[in-house]
Coordinates of C-alpha atoms in Angstrom, one line a residue:
M20 CA -102.6 70.0 -38.0
R21 CA -105.9 71.7 -38.2
T22 CA -106.0 73.9 -34.7
E23 CA -108.4 75.5 -32.6
Q24 CA -108.1 77.8 -29.7
I25 CA -109.7 78.5 -26.5
I26 CA -109.6 82.2 -25.6
Q27 CA -110.1 83.0 -21.9
N28 CA -110.6 86.4 -20.4
N29 CA -110.1 88.4 -23.4
G30 CA -106.9 87.0 -24.8
D31 CA -105.4 86.6 -21.3
V32 CA -105.3 82.6 -21.5
I33 CA -105.2 80.8 -24.9
F34 CA -105.4 77.0 -25.5
Y35 CA -104.6 75.5 -28.6
H36 CA -106.3 72.2 -29.6
N37 CA -107.4 69.7 -32.3
Y38 CA -110.1 67.9 -33.6
H39 CA -108.8 64.8 -31.4
G40 CA -109.7 66.6 -28.4
Q41 CA -106.1 67.3 -27.4
I42 CA -104.6 70.8 -26.1
Y43 CA -101.2 70.8 -27.1
D44 CA -100.2 74.5 -26.2
I45 CA -100.8 77.6 -24.3
S46 CA -100.2 81.6 -24.0
V47 CA -100.8 83.2 -21.2
R48 CA -100.0 86.9 -20.6
P49 CA -97.5 88.3 -18.2
G50 CA -99.4 89.4 -15.0
V51 CA -102.3 86.7 -15.3
K52 CA -102.7 84.8 -12.1
E53 CA -105.0 82.2 -12.5
V54 CA -106.1 79.5 -15.5
T55 CA -109.0 77.7 -15.9
F56 CA -108.8 74.1 -17.3
T57 CA -112.4 73.6 -18.9
A58 CA -113.9 71.2 -21.6
S59 CA -116.5 73.8 -22.6
G60 CA -116.2 75.5 -25.9
I61 CA -114.0 72.7 -27.4
V62 CA -115.0 70.9 -30.2
S63 CA -114.1 66.8 -31.0
L64 CA -114.7 64.4 -33.7
Y65 CA -115.5 62.3 -31.0
Q66 CA -118.8 62.8 -29.0
N67 CA -118.7 63.0 -25.8
Y68 CA -114.8 63.2 -25.6
C69 CA -113.0 65.0 -22.7
P70 CA -110.5 66.9 -23.8
V71 CA -106.8 65.9 -22.5
F72 CA -104.3 68.7 -21.5
K73 CA -101.0 67.4 -22.9
L74 CA -98.8 70.1 -22.0
K75 CA -95.9 68.6 -19.9
N76 CA -93.6 68.9 -22.7
V77 CA -94.3 72.6 -23.9
K78 CA -91.1 74.3 -23.0
K79 CA -92.9 77.5 -21.9
Q80 CA -93.2 79.3 -18.5
F81 CA -95.8 81.5 -16.8
P82 CA -94.4 82.7 -13.5
D83 CA -97.3 85.2 -12.5
V84 CA -99.8 82.3 -12.4
E85 CA -100.6 81.2 -8.8
R86 CA -104.1 79.9 -9.2
L87 CA -105.6 76.6 -11.0
I88 CA -109.1 76.3 -11.5
I89 CA -110.1 73.1 -12.4
D90 CA -114.0 73.1 -14.1
K91 CA -116.4 70.7 -13.3
S92 CA -116.4 69.8 -17.2
I93 CA -112.8 68.0 -16.6
S94 CA -114.6 64.3 -16.3
G95 CA -112.1 61.4 -16.8
K96 CA -108.4 60.9 -15.2
N97 CA -104.6 61.7 -16.7
L98 CA -106.5 64.7 -18.6
I99 CA -104.0 67.3 -16.8
I100 CA -100.5 66.6 -17.9
L101 CA -98.3 69.6 -16.7
S102 CA -94.9 70.1 -15.9
N103 CA -94.0 72.1 -12.4
F104 CA -91.8 74.7 -14.7
M105 CA -94.5 75.9 -16.5
F106 CA -96.5 77.2 -13.3
P107 CA -93.3 77.2 -10.7
N108 CA -95.3 79.6 -8.3
V109 CA -98.9 78.1 -8.1
K110 CA -100.0 78.6 -4.6
Y111 CA -103.8 76.6 -4.8
I112 CA -105.9 74.6 -7.0
Y113 CA -109.8 75.0 -6.7
S114 CA -111.5 72.0 -8.2
S115 CA -114.9 71.5 -9.0
S116 CA -114.2 68.2 -10.8
E117 CA -114.9 64.5 -8.9
H118 CA -111.7 63.8 -10.7
Y119 CA -109.3 66.0 -8.5
E120 CA -108.9 67.3 -5.2
S121 CA -108.3 71.3 -4.3
G122 CA -105.1 71.8 -2.5
S123 CA -101.6 73.2 -2.6
V124 CA -100.7 70.6 -5.1
L125 CA -101.7 68.8 -7.9
K126 CA -103.8 65.7 -7.2
E127 CA -105.8 63.1 -8.9
K128 CA -108.3 60.8 -7.8
S129 CA -108.9 57.3 -9.3
F130 CA -110.9 54.4 -8.1
N131 CA -109.3 54.1 -4.3
N132 CA -105.9 55.8 -5.2
I133 CA -105.2 59.4 -5.1
K134 CA -102.1 60.4 -7.1
L135 CA -99.6 63.4 -6.7
C136 CA -99.4 64.9 -10.3
N137 CA -97.4 68.2 -9.5
T138 CA -96.0 69.9 -6.2
F139 CA -95.2 72.8 -8.6
C140 CA -92.0 74.7 -7.5
K141 CA -92.5 75.2 -4.1
K142 CA -89.9 77.1 -1.7
A143 CA -87.7 76.1 0.7
D144 CA -90.2 77.3 3.7
E145 CA -93.3 75.8 1.9
I146 CA -94.9 72.7 3.5
I147 CA -96.2 70.1 1.1
D148 CA -99.1 68.5 2.4
L149 CA -99.9 64.8 0.9
S150 CA -102.9 63.9 2.7
G151 CA -104.7 60.9 1.4
V152 CA -102.1 60.5 -1.6
T153 CA -101.4 56.8 -2.4
I154 CA -99.0 57.3 -5.5
I155 CA -96.4 59.5 -6.3
S156 CA -96.2 60.1 -9.9
K157 CA -93.1 60.6 -12.0
D158 CA -91.7 63.9 -11.8
A159 CA -94.2 65.1 -8.9
F160 CA -91.4 67.0 -7.2
A161 CA -89.3 68.3 -10.1
G162 CA -88.0 71.7 -9.3
C163 CA -89.2 71.3 -5.9
Q164 CA -87.0 73.1 -3.3
S165 CA -89.1 72.1 -0.3
T166 CA -88.1 69.2 1.7
H167 CA -91.3 70.1 4.6
V168 CA -93.5 67.0 3.3
I169 CA -96.0 65.8 5.8
Q170 CA -99.2 63.5 6.1
T171 CA -97.2 60.8 4.2
K172 CA -98.8 57.3 6.0
Q173 CA -101.3 56.8 3.1
I174 CA -98.6 56.4 0.2
K175 CA -98.2 52.8 -1.1
S176 CA -96.6 53.4 -4.5
I177 CA -93.4 55.9 -5.3
D178 CA -92.6 56.3 -9.1
P179 CA -88.5 55.6 -9.6
A180 CA -88.3 59.5 -11.1
A181 CA -90.6 60.7 -8.7
F182 CA -88.0 62.9 -7.0
D183 CA -85.7 63.9 -9.9
G184 CA -84.7 67.5 -10.2
S185 CA -85.7 68.0 -6.4
A186 CA -84.4 69.3 -3.6
F187 CA -84.0 65.8 -2.0
A188 CA -81.7 64.6 -5.3
L189 CA -79.9 67.9 -5.5
N190 CA -78.9 68.0 -1.6
G191 CA -77.4 64.3 -2.0
R192 CA -78.1 63.1 1.4
T193 CA -80.5 61.0 3.1
V194 CA -83.7 62.7 4.2
I195 CA -86.7 61.4 6.5
A196 CA -89.9 63.3 5.6
D197 CA -92.3 62.4 7.9
T198 CA -92.9 58.7 7.6
L199 CA -91.2 58.7 3.7
L200 CA -87.2 57.8 3.7
I201 CA -85.6 59.2 0.9
V202 CA -82.3 57.4 0.1
A203 CA -80.1 59.6 -1.7
N204 CA -76.5 58.2 -3.5
E205 CA -74.4 57.8 -0.7
S206 CA -71.2 55.5 -1.0
N207 CA -70.2 53.5 2.0
A208 CA -73.4 54.4 3.6
C209 CA -75.5 52.3 6.6
I210 CA -78.6 53.7 6.9
D211 CA -80.6 53.1 9.6
I212 CA -84.6 52.5 9.0
P213 CA -86.6 54.2 12.2
S214 CA -89.5 51.9 13.0
N215 CA -92.0 54.6 12.0
I216 CA -91.3 54.8 8.3
T217 CA -94.1 53.6 6.2
R218 CA -92.4 54.2 2.3
M219 CA -88.8 54.3 0.8
A220 CA -87.7 56.0 -2.1
F221 CA -84.3 55.7 -4.0
L222 CA -82.9 58.4 -5.9
G223 CA -80.8 57.8 -9.2
P224 CA -78.3 54.9 -9.3
L225 CA -77.1 53.8 -6.3
N226 CA -73.4 53.0 -5.5
P227 CA -73.1 49.4 -2.8
L228 CA -75.5 50.4 0.1
R229 CA -76.2 48.9 3.7
I230 CA -79.2 49.4 5.1
R231 CA -80.2 48.3 8.9
I232 CA -83.9 47.5 9.5
Q233 CA -85.9 46.8 12.7
N234 CA -88.0 43.9 11.3
L235 CA -88.4 41.9 7.9
S236 CA -91.5 43.8 7.5
Q237 CA -89.7 46.9 6.6
L238 CA -88.2 45.3 3.4
S239 CA -91.7 45.1 1.7
L240 CA -91.0 49.2 1.8
L241 CA -88.5 49.3 -0.5
P242 CA -89.4 50.0 -4.0
D243 CA -89.6 47.2 -6.9
R244 CA -86.4 48.5 -8.7
F245 CA -84.3 47.3 -5.3
H246 CA -83.7 44.1 -6.8
T247 CA -81.3 45.9 -9.1
R248 CA -79.2 47.3 -6.5
K249 CA -76.3 45.9 -4.2
L250 CA -77.6 46.3 -1.1
E251 CA -76.7 44.8 2.1
C252 CA -79.4 44.3 4.6
E253 CA -78.7 44.3 8.7
I254 CA -81.7 42.7 10.6
A255 CA -81.7 44.2 14.2
S256 CA -84.8 42.8 15.5
Q257 CA -83.9 39.7 17.5
D258 CA -87.7 38.2 17.0
F259 CA -88.2 35.1 14.9
I260 CA -88.4 35.2 11.2
E261 CA -90.1 32.9 9.0
P262 CA -87.7 30.9 6.8
H263 CA -89.9 31.9 3.3
K264 CA -89.9 35.0 4.2
L265 CA -86.3 35.6 3.8
V266 CA -86.3 33.4 0.7
S267 CA -89.0 35.8 -1.0
F268 CA -86.8 39.1 0.1
S269 CA -83.6 37.5 -0.8
S270 CA -83.8 37.2 -4.3
G271 CA -82.7 41.0 -5.0
L272 CA -80.3 41.4 -1.8
V273 CA -76.6 41.1 -2.1
S274 CA -77.1 39.4 1.6
F275 CA -78.8 39.6 4.9
V276 CA -76.6 40.4 7.9
F277 CA -77.8 39.0 11.4
P278 CA -75.5 40.2 14.1
E279 CA -73.7 38.0 15.9
N280 CA -76.3 37.5 19.2
H281 CA -79.4 37.1 16.9
P282 CA -81.1 33.9 18.7
Y283 CA -82.3 32.3 15.4
Y284 CA -80.1 33.0 12.4
M285 CA -76.7 33.4 11.4
S286 CA -74.7 34.7 8.2
I287 CA -72.0 33.6 6.3
G288 CA -70.9 36.0 3.3
S289 CA -74.1 35.9 1.2
A290 CA -76.1 33.0 2.5
I291 CA -78.2 32.8 5.6
Y292 CA -78.1 29.4 7.7
T293 CA -79.6 28.6 11.0
K294 CA -77.9 29.3 14.3
D295 CA -76.9 25.9 14.4
K296 CA -75.9 26.3 11.2
K297 CA -77.7 22.9 10.1
R298 CA -79.6 24.2 7.5
L299 CA -78.3 26.4 4.4
I300 CA -82.0 28.6 4.3
V301 CA -81.0 31.0 1.2
C302 CA -78.3 32.4 -0.8
S303 CA -78.3 35.2 -3.0
Q304 CA -79.1 35.5 -6.6
S305 CA -75.8 37.8 -7.1
C306 CA -73.6 35.0 -5.7
T307 CA -71.4 33.7 -8.8
G308 CA -69.3 31.2 -9.6
S309 CA -68.7 28.3 -7.1
F310 CA -70.1 28.2 -3.4
D311 CA -68.7 25.9 -1.1
V312 CA -71.7 24.8 1.2
P313 CA -70.1 24.7 4.8
E314 CA -69.1 21.8 6.8
G315 CA -72.0 20.6 9.4
V316 CA -74.8 21.8 7.4
E317 CA -77.3 19.2 6.9
T318 CA -80.3 20.3 4.7
I319 CA -80.1 22.7 1.5
G320 CA -83.6 24.4 2.0
Q321 CA -86.4 24.8 0.0
H322 CA -86.1 27.5 -3.0
A323 CA -82.4 27.9 -1.0
F324 CA -80.7 28.3 -4.7
L325 CA -83.7 29.4 -6.8
C326 CA -82.5 31.0 -10.3
S327 CA -79.2 31.6 -9.0
Q328 CA -76.4 32.5 -10.8
I329 CA -73.7 29.8 -9.2
K330 CA -71.8 27.5 -11.8
E331 CA -70.7 24.9 -9.0
V332 CA -71.5 23.6 -5.8
H333 CA -69.9 21.7 -3.6
L334 CA -71.6 19.6 -0.5
P335 CA -69.6 18.5 2.5
K336 CA -70.4 14.8 3.9
S337 CA -73.0 16.2 6.6
V338 CA -75.4 17.5 3.9
K339 CA -78.1 14.3 4.3
K340 CA -81.2 16.4 2.3
I341 CA -81.6 18.7 -0.3
D342 CA -85.5 20.3 0.0
D343 CA -88.1 20.8 -2.7
S344 CA -87.0 23.2 -5.5
A345 CA -83.9 24.0 -3.6
F346 CA -81.7 24.5 -7.1
T347 CA -84.7 25.2 -9.5
R348 CA -83.9 27.1 -12.8
A349 CA -80.1 27.7 -11.5
K350 CA -79.5 27.5 -15.2
N351 CA -75.7 28.3 -15.0
L352 CA -75.2 25.5 -12.5
K353 CA -73.2 22.6 -14.0
A354 CA -71.6 20.7 -11.5
V355 CA -72.6 19.5 -8.2
T356 CA -69.8 17.8 -6.4
G357 CA -69.5 16.1 -2.7
G358 CA -72.7 14.7 -0.9
D359 CA -70.9 11.5 -0.2
S360 CA -73.9 11.2 2.8
L361 CA -76.6 12.3 0.6
V362 CA -80.0 10.9 1.5
S363 CA -83.1 12.4 0.0
I364 CA -83.1 15.0 -3.2
G365 CA -86.8 16.6 -2.9
D366 CA -89.1 17.4 -6.1
Y367 CA -88.1 19.7 -8.7
S368 CA -84.3 19.8 -6.9
F369 CA -82.5 20.2 -10.0
F370 CA -85.6 21.0 -12.2
E371 CA -84.5 23.3 -15.6
C372 CA -80.7 23.4 -14.5
A373 CA -80.2 23.1 -18.2
S374 CA -76.4 23.1 -17.8
L375 CA -76.2 20.6 -15.2
D376 CA -74.4 17.6 -16.2
T377 CA -72.5 15.8 -12.9
M378 CA -74.4 15.1 -10.0
P379 CA -73.1 11.7 -8.4
L380 CA -75.5 9.8 -6.8
P381 CA -74.2 8.1 -3.6
E382 CA -74.9 4.9 -2.3
T383 CA -76.3 6.6 0.7
L384 CA -79.2 7.8 -1.5
R385 CA -82.7 6.7 -0.8
F386 CA -85.3 9.0 -2.1
I387 CA -85.5 10.8 -5.4
G388 CA -88.2 13.2 -5.8
A389 CA -90.6 14.1 -8.8
S390 CA -89.1 16.0 -11.6
A391 CA -85.7 16.2 -9.6
F392 CA -83.4 16.1 -12.8
S393 CA -86.0 17.1 -15.4
S394 CA -85.0 19.3 -18.3
T395 CA -80.8 19.3 -16.9
A396 CA -78.1 17.7 -19.1
L397 CA -77.4 14.8 -17.1
K398 CA -76.3 12.0 -19.8
T399 CA -75.8 8.7 -17.7
V400 CA -77.6 8.0 -14.4
H401 CA -76.3 5.4 -11.9
L402 CA -79.0 4.8 -9.5
P403 CA -77.6 3.5 -5.9
A404 CA -78.4 -0.2 -5.0
H405 CA -80.5 0.4 -2.0
L406 CA -82.6 3.5 -3.5
L407 CA -86.2 3.2 -2.3
H408 CA -88.3 5.7 -4.4
V409 CA -87.9 7.4 -7.7
G410 CA -90.4 10.4 -8.1
N411 CA -92.8 11.0 -11.2
C412 CA -90.8 12.1 -14.4
S413 CA -87.5 12.6 -12.1
F414 CA -85.3 12.8 -15.4
S415 CA -87.7 13.8 -17.8
G416 CA -86.6 16.1 -20.5
A417 CA -82.9 15.7 -20.0
T418 CA -80.5 15.9 -22.9
A419 CA -80.2 12.5 -23.4
V420 CA -79.9 10.6 -20.3
S421 CA -79.7 6.5 -20.0
M422 CA -79.9 4.2 -17.1
A423 CA -76.5 3.2 -16.2
A424 CA -77.8 -0.1 -15.0
Y425 CA -81.4 -2.1 -14.1
I426 CA -83.4 -0.3 -11.2
P427 CA -82.2 -1.8 -8.0
G428 CA -84.2 -4.3 -6.5
S429 CA -84.9 -2.2 -3.3
L430 CA -86.9 0.0 -5.1
A431 CA -90.5 0.3 -3.5
A432 CA -91.9 3.0 -5.2
L433 CA -91.7 4.2 -9.2
Y434 CA -94.9 6.1 -10.0
S435 CA -94.1 7.3 -13.6
A436 CA -91.4 6.1 -15.9
P437 CA -88.3 8.3 -14.9
V438 CA -87.1 9.0 -18.5
H439 CA -89.2 9.9 -21.4
N440 CA -86.7 9.5 -24.3
D441 CA -87.7 7.5 -27.4
K442 CA -83.9 6.5 -28.4
R443 CA -83.3 4.8 -25.2
E444 CA -82.2 1.1 -25.6
G445 CA -83.5 -1.9 -23.2
H446 CA -85.7 -2.7 -20.9
Y447 CA -85.5 -2.1 -17.3
P448 CA -87.3 -3.8 -14.6
I449 CA -88.9 -2.3 -11.4
R450 CA -89.7 -4.2 -8.4
L451 CA -92.6 -3.2 -6.7
Q452 CA -93.1 -4.7 -3.0
I453 CA -95.8 -4.5 -0.5
G454 CA -95.6 -6.3 2.4
D455 CA -93.9 -10.0 1.0
A456 CA -95.8 -10.0 -2.3
V457 CA -93.9 -8.7 -5.4
T458 CA -94.1 -7.7 -8.9
Y459 CA -91.7 -6.9 -11.5
M460 CA -92.5 -4.6 -14.7
D461 CA -91.3 -2.5 -17.4
A462 CA -89.7 0.8 -16.1
A463 CA -89.6 2.3 -19.7
L464 CA -93.3 2.2 -20.4
S465 CA -94.1 5.6 -20.4
G466 CA -97.9 6.7 -19.2
S467 CA -98.8 2.9 -17.9
V468 CA -97.2 2.5 -14.7
Q469 CA -98.9 4.7 -12.8
E470 CA -102.3 3.1 -13.6
I471 CA -100.6 -0.6 -12.4
D472 CA -99.5 1.2 -9.1
M473 CA -103.0 2.0 -9.2
H474 CA -104.2 -1.6 -9.1
L475 CA -101.1 -2.8 -6.9
S476 CA -102.3 -0.3 -4.1
A477 CA -104.5 -3.3 -2.9
F478 CA -101.7 -5.7 -3.4
P479 CA -103.4 -9.5 -3.2
D480 CA -101.9 -12.5 -2.4
D481 CA -102.6 -13.7 -5.7
E482 CA -100.8 -15.1 -8.4
K483 CA -104.6 -15.2 -10.9
Y484 CA -105.1 -11.5 -10.0
I485 CA -101.7 -10.3 -10.7
R486 CA -102.0 -11.8 -14.3
Q487 CA -105.6 -10.3 -15.2
L488 CA -103.5 -6.7 -15.3
Y489 CA -103.1 -7.7 -18.7
L490 CA -106.5 -7.2 -19.1
Y491 CA -107.1 -3.8 -17.6
T492 CA -104.9 -1.5 -19.6
P493 CA -107.9 0.3 -21.1
S494 CA -106.0 3.5 -21.4
I495 CA -102.8 2.1 -23.2
K496 CA -102.9 3.1 -27.0
N497 CA -101.6 -0.2 -28.1
P498 CA -102.3 -2.9 -25.7
V499 CA -101.5 -5.8 -28.1
S500 CA -97.7 -4.3 -27.6
F501 CA -98.3 -3.6 -24.3
K502 CA -98.9 -7.1 -23.3
V503 CA -95.6 -8.0 -25.3
E504 CA -93.1 -5.7 -23.4
L505 CA -94.7 -6.3 -19.9
A506 CA -93.9 -9.2 -17.9
V507 CA -95.8 -9.3 -14.4
M508 CA -95.1 -12.2 -12.1
A509 CA -95.8 -12.5 -8.5
Y510 CA -94.1 -15.0 -5.7
K511 CA -93.6 -14.7 -1.9
E512 CA -90.2 -13.6 -0.5
M513 CA -88.0 -16.3 0.8
D514 CA -86.3 -16.2 3.9

């Protein structure tokens, strides 16, 4: 590699760079107090290319340097990349560049953010002022002995390794730094999060941890990687929390814990219920194996088991409703048992439950939503005698599903063929009724039933009109075949 040198102050400071505009090494004479970062004098193969000072991995230390000067010629972001240990005793940075701020720490400006790059190795009694900082970068506190941090309210993002090698990590205890809560690796600890905390950081791999928060909004302060930790979250607030928020935050928590006197919710094991225990709101994704829904629960809430790891679930006789997407993408779920009083299964309830091969449909069932069992492993479906509604593509994509009986005569709405499987045998009539007028059609016809439903939306008391449906099939690829397969008739229900 061909290199060039930038020599400052008669050789007090020497930067080494290549023709790609990259500074990859530095030398500083002992006793030198000041180092200047400038693009002047650097020749690059690329015109108008600002050099990059990539010095973080250079294993050199210059303890006498106390000031860094950033020239206005440094005209871009991510151009000064340093290790705190290279200049451990820097007291101040003077910047005339629009991309860096002056101050006691190195801060880079980018759009609407200010990133903390380096605190250097501040002594224990020194103050670290983070005014305006919104992002704390990787290794920003490495080697820093001070835990006296101020002006932290604007911080929005903290790199998981931001505090590695700092006093925060080495002390092994949880520290409150202004509005920042830095959680150390403490076992069997319950950590109270004060109401004034605006951001949290976790240090290193954590043991199972329990935190106590004042309100659910504080969960948004957890770093992105919290979902890989085994956390119990105790909610101290007595306020009402919207169920969908409990669902959205529970994906990475072992469980929420509500105090016994909470007016709206209760927690049993890894699941949350309404106070009357009639609705199961959410079960943690960390739950595995078999799950027994307690007696008394009447509704399994929307997304309650979304992407769950459970393999089997037992529904008590009290359960009457499974809400939309309740078990969506629970790919390990193989069997659902019980549910003898089930009335309604919502849209996408078991969508993409790829292992599901056992799902009883009790005689009490009246409603099956759209795509409720799409992409499952169900092989045989016995539709109960009094079923009223089967949604669009309700069994589409199932492994080898077949209807074990005719569509029940009670069925009032079927919006498309429930099964898309070219290998099925036989034809299954659908009975559609509006008022006392009734028509029958073949359920096996994919892509045509929906169009016929549209025509029947203004169902006339006229057999001639029903026969004309043969003529109104422009979207059918093979109208001749369609006419042969579709037998349509209308009649008056007799008492």
